GROMACS .gro file of C-alpha atoms in nm:
model
  162
    1MET     CA    1   4.877   0.114  -1.778
    2LEU     CA    2   4.679  -0.110  -1.546
    3ALA     CA    3   4.786   0.088  -1.238
    4ALA     CA    4   4.685   0.417  -1.396
    5GLY     CA    5   4.350   0.270  -1.468
    6LEU     CA    6   4.295   0.150  -1.115
    7GLN     CA    7   4.405   0.498  -0.992
    8THR     CA    8   4.155   0.669  -1.205
    9ILE     CA    9   3.873   0.438  -1.089
   10ALA     CA   10   3.979   0.490  -0.722
   11LYS     CA   11   3.968   0.872  -0.775
   12SER     CA   12   3.624   0.838  -0.935
   13ALA     CA   13   3.487   0.635  -0.648
   14PHE     CA   14   3.623   0.867  -0.396
   15MET     CA   15   3.481   1.174  -0.567
   16ALA     CA   16   3.143   0.995  -0.602
   17LEU     CA   17   3.143   0.913  -0.225
   18PHE     CA   18   3.272   1.263  -0.139
   19LEU     CA   19   2.975   1.416  -0.342
   20LEU     CA   20   2.699   1.173  -0.233
   21LEU     CA   21   2.783   1.148   0.134
   22PRO     CA   22   2.618   1.480   0.237
   23LEU     CA   23   2.302   1.372   0.065
   24ALA     CA   24   2.286   1.052   0.244
   25ALA     CA   25   2.346   1.233   0.582
   26THR     CA   26   2.060   1.470   0.524
   27ALA     CA   27   1.824   1.184   0.430
   28ASP     CA   28   1.830   1.039   0.766
   29GLU     CA   29   1.815   1.367   0.965
   30PRO     CA   30   1.483   1.395   1.149
   31VAL     CA   31   1.241   1.664   1.031
   32ARG     CA   32   1.157   1.901   1.312
   33PHE     CA   33   0.798   2.010   1.377
   34GLY     CA   34   0.657   2.275   1.602
   35GLU     CA   35   0.377   2.180   1.848
   36GLU     CA   36   0.059   2.336   1.965
   37SER     CA   37  -0.268   2.253   2.158
   38LEU     CA   38  -0.565   2.209   1.953
   39THR     CA   39  -0.943   2.155   2.067
   40ILE     CA   40  -1.218   1.988   1.881
   41GLU     CA   41  -1.569   2.082   1.990
   42THR     CA   42  -1.851   1.843   1.879
   43ALA     CA   43  -2.217   1.930   1.789
   44SER     CA   44  -2.307   1.804   2.134
   45GLY     CA   45  -2.069   2.059   2.296
   46ARG     CA   46  -1.812   1.795   2.400
   47GLN     CA   47  -1.443   1.916   2.383
   48HIS     CA   48  -1.137   1.707   2.308
   49VAL     CA   49  -0.794   1.840   2.345
   50PHE     CA   50  -0.490   1.728   2.153
   51GLN     CA   51  -0.123   1.808   2.141
   52VAL     CA   52  -0.032   1.824   1.778
   53GLU     CA   53   0.288   1.860   1.574
   54VAL     CA   54   0.248   2.133   1.313
   55ALA     CA   55   0.351   2.056   0.949
   56ALA     CA   56   0.367   2.410   0.787
   57THR     CA   57   0.648   2.391   0.549
   58PRO     CA   58   0.674   2.185   0.223
   59GLU     CA   59   0.948   1.962   0.384
   60GLN     CA   60   0.741   1.894   0.711
   61ARG     CA   61   0.417   1.829   0.506
   62ALA     CA   62   0.617   1.587   0.280
   63ARG     CA   63   0.746   1.384   0.584
   64GLY     CA   64   0.418   1.409   0.797
   65LEU     CA   65   0.389   1.091   1.012
   66MET     CA   66   0.592   0.873   0.781
   67PHE     CA   67   0.792   0.591   0.960
   68ARG     CA   68   0.613   0.635   1.285
   69ASN     CA   69   0.497   0.322   1.450
   70ALA     CA   70   0.289   0.467   1.736
   71MET     CA   71   0.121   0.789   1.854
   72ASP     CA   72  -0.033   0.858   2.189
   73LYS     CA   73  -0.417   0.900   2.182
   74ASP     CA   74  -0.402   1.259   2.274
   75ARG     CA   75  -0.161   1.347   1.983
   76GLY     CA   76  -0.193   1.416   1.622
   77MET     CA   77  -0.038   1.613   1.338
   78LEU     CA   78  -0.179   1.928   1.189
   79PHE     CA   79  -0.099   2.011   0.817
   80ASP     CA   80  -0.114   2.382   0.747
   81PHE     CA   81  -0.124   2.458   0.394
   82GLY     CA   82  -0.114   2.839   0.433
   83GLU     CA   83  -0.412   2.888   0.195
   84THR     CA   84  -0.757   2.744   0.122
   85ARG     CA   85  -0.742   2.496  -0.163
   86ARG     CA   86  -0.827   2.143  -0.262
   87VAL     CA   87  -0.584   1.913  -0.077
   88THR     CA   88  -0.473   1.538  -0.160
   89MET     CA   89  -0.301   1.328   0.092
   90TRP     CA   90  -0.159   0.966   0.079
   91MET     CA   91  -0.024   0.705   0.340
   92LYS     CA   92   0.308   0.618   0.161
   93ASP     CA   93   0.560   0.508   0.425
   94THR     CA   94   0.306   0.553   0.706
   95PRO     CA   95   0.249   0.237   0.916
   96LEU     CA   96  -0.020   0.394   1.134
   97PRO     CA   97  -0.387   0.381   1.023
   98LEU     CA   98  -0.514   0.737   1.062
   99ASP     CA   99  -0.821   0.954   1.059
  100MET     CA  100  -0.783   1.248   0.829
  101LEU     CA  101  -0.989   1.556   0.925
  102PHE     CA  102  -1.009   1.800   0.634
  103ILE     CA  103  -1.056   2.147   0.807
  104GLU     CA  104  -1.164   2.471   0.656
  105ALA     CA  105  -0.985   2.816   0.730
  106ASP     CA  106  -1.274   2.894   0.990
  107GLY     CA  107  -1.216   2.569   1.176
  108GLY     CA  108  -1.519   2.379   1.043
  109ILE     CA  109  -1.454   2.010   0.967
  110HIS     CA  110  -1.532   1.963   0.608
  111ARG     CA  111  -1.466   1.592   0.581
  112ILE     CA  112  -1.334   1.301   0.761
  113VAL     CA  113  -1.174   0.996   0.608
  114GLU     CA  114  -1.155   0.728   0.870
  115ARG     CA  115  -0.894   0.442   0.920
  116THR     CA  116  -0.671   0.518   0.618
  117VAL     CA  117  -0.476   0.222   0.493
  118PRO     CA  118  -0.118   0.204   0.600
  119TYR     CA  119   0.141   0.242   0.320
  120SER     CA  120  -0.126   0.303   0.057
  121GLU     CA  121  -0.037   0.536  -0.237
  122ALA     CA  122  -0.400   0.598  -0.304
  123ILE     CA  123  -0.500   0.951  -0.312
  124ILE     CA  124  -0.718   1.082  -0.037
  125ASP     CA  125  -0.899   1.395  -0.160
  126SER     CA  126  -1.044   1.681   0.051
  127HIS     CA  127  -1.355   1.687  -0.185
  128GLY     CA  128  -1.341   2.069  -0.155
  129PRO     CA  129  -1.130   2.370  -0.055
  130VAL     CA  130  -0.962   2.334   0.299
  131LYS     CA  131  -0.666   2.497   0.469
  132TYR     CA  132  -0.572   2.228   0.719
  133VAL     CA  133  -0.565   1.863   0.766
  134LEU     CA  134  -0.555   1.697   1.110
  135GLU     CA  135  -0.423   1.348   1.128
  136LEU     CA  136  -0.532   1.133   1.455
  137ASN     CA  137  -0.504   0.774   1.526
  138GLY     CA  138  -0.734   0.564   1.309
  139GLY     CA  139  -1.072   0.513   1.466
  140GLN     CA  140  -1.037   0.797   1.711
  141ALA     CA  141  -1.291   1.028   1.535
  142ALA     CA  142  -1.569   0.776   1.567
  143GLU     CA  143  -1.477   0.689   1.918
  144LEU     CA  144  -1.492   1.056   2.027
  145GLY     CA  145  -1.803   1.128   1.832
  146ILE     CA  146  -1.624   1.371   1.590
  147ALA     CA  147  -1.802   1.430   1.260
  148ALA     CA  148  -1.816   1.666   0.973
  149GLY     CA  149  -1.939   2.002   1.081
  150ASP     CA  150  -1.767   2.002   1.427
  151ARG     CA  151  -1.539   2.287   1.503
  152VAL     CA  152  -1.155   2.298   1.562
  153PHE     CA  153  -0.997   2.555   1.757
  154SER     CA  154  -0.621   2.655   1.798
  155LYS     CA  155  -0.397   2.958   1.789
  156ARG     CA  156  -0.366   2.912   1.419
  157ILE     CA  157  -0.722   2.790   1.319
  158GLY     CA  158  -1.019   3.004   1.306
  159ALA     CA  159  -0.813   3.327   1.364
  160GLU     CA  160  -0.951   3.653   1.229
  161GLY     CA  161  -0.829   3.717   0.880
  162ASP     CA  162  -0.848   3.367   0.757
   0.00000   0.00000   0.00000
């Protein structure tokens, strides 16, 4: 009787491992992002060029810059929501302080939230309808003189039909 009970437990444990192993493998797989060049033009006419990873799918947007410990100064991440709407973000599992630029479909910067708090689960709101969010290293917007009302250009931002 004891042997039969142990055999049943062993089978159950094996089945649980067999069923859960694929889930564990996919949790650690990196999310892949496309890349593109993006330019920010300030009111004074200065242009700043960034190479950005693009988060356009729900999976990519959910991962964002989570678990990243560093990002080069000329890099960023562009979240493309596919439609103009109110957007909320957070910093869960994100160790880098970031500047979040909330961008309208035509490329106008609607709002900037500077130096977001790493790991915070506080909601960061766009305060209006936007189509994109650009994340840069914390403090970079002020350092480069980027402000609300400045313009963002890329192959996906400001294109006709938006």
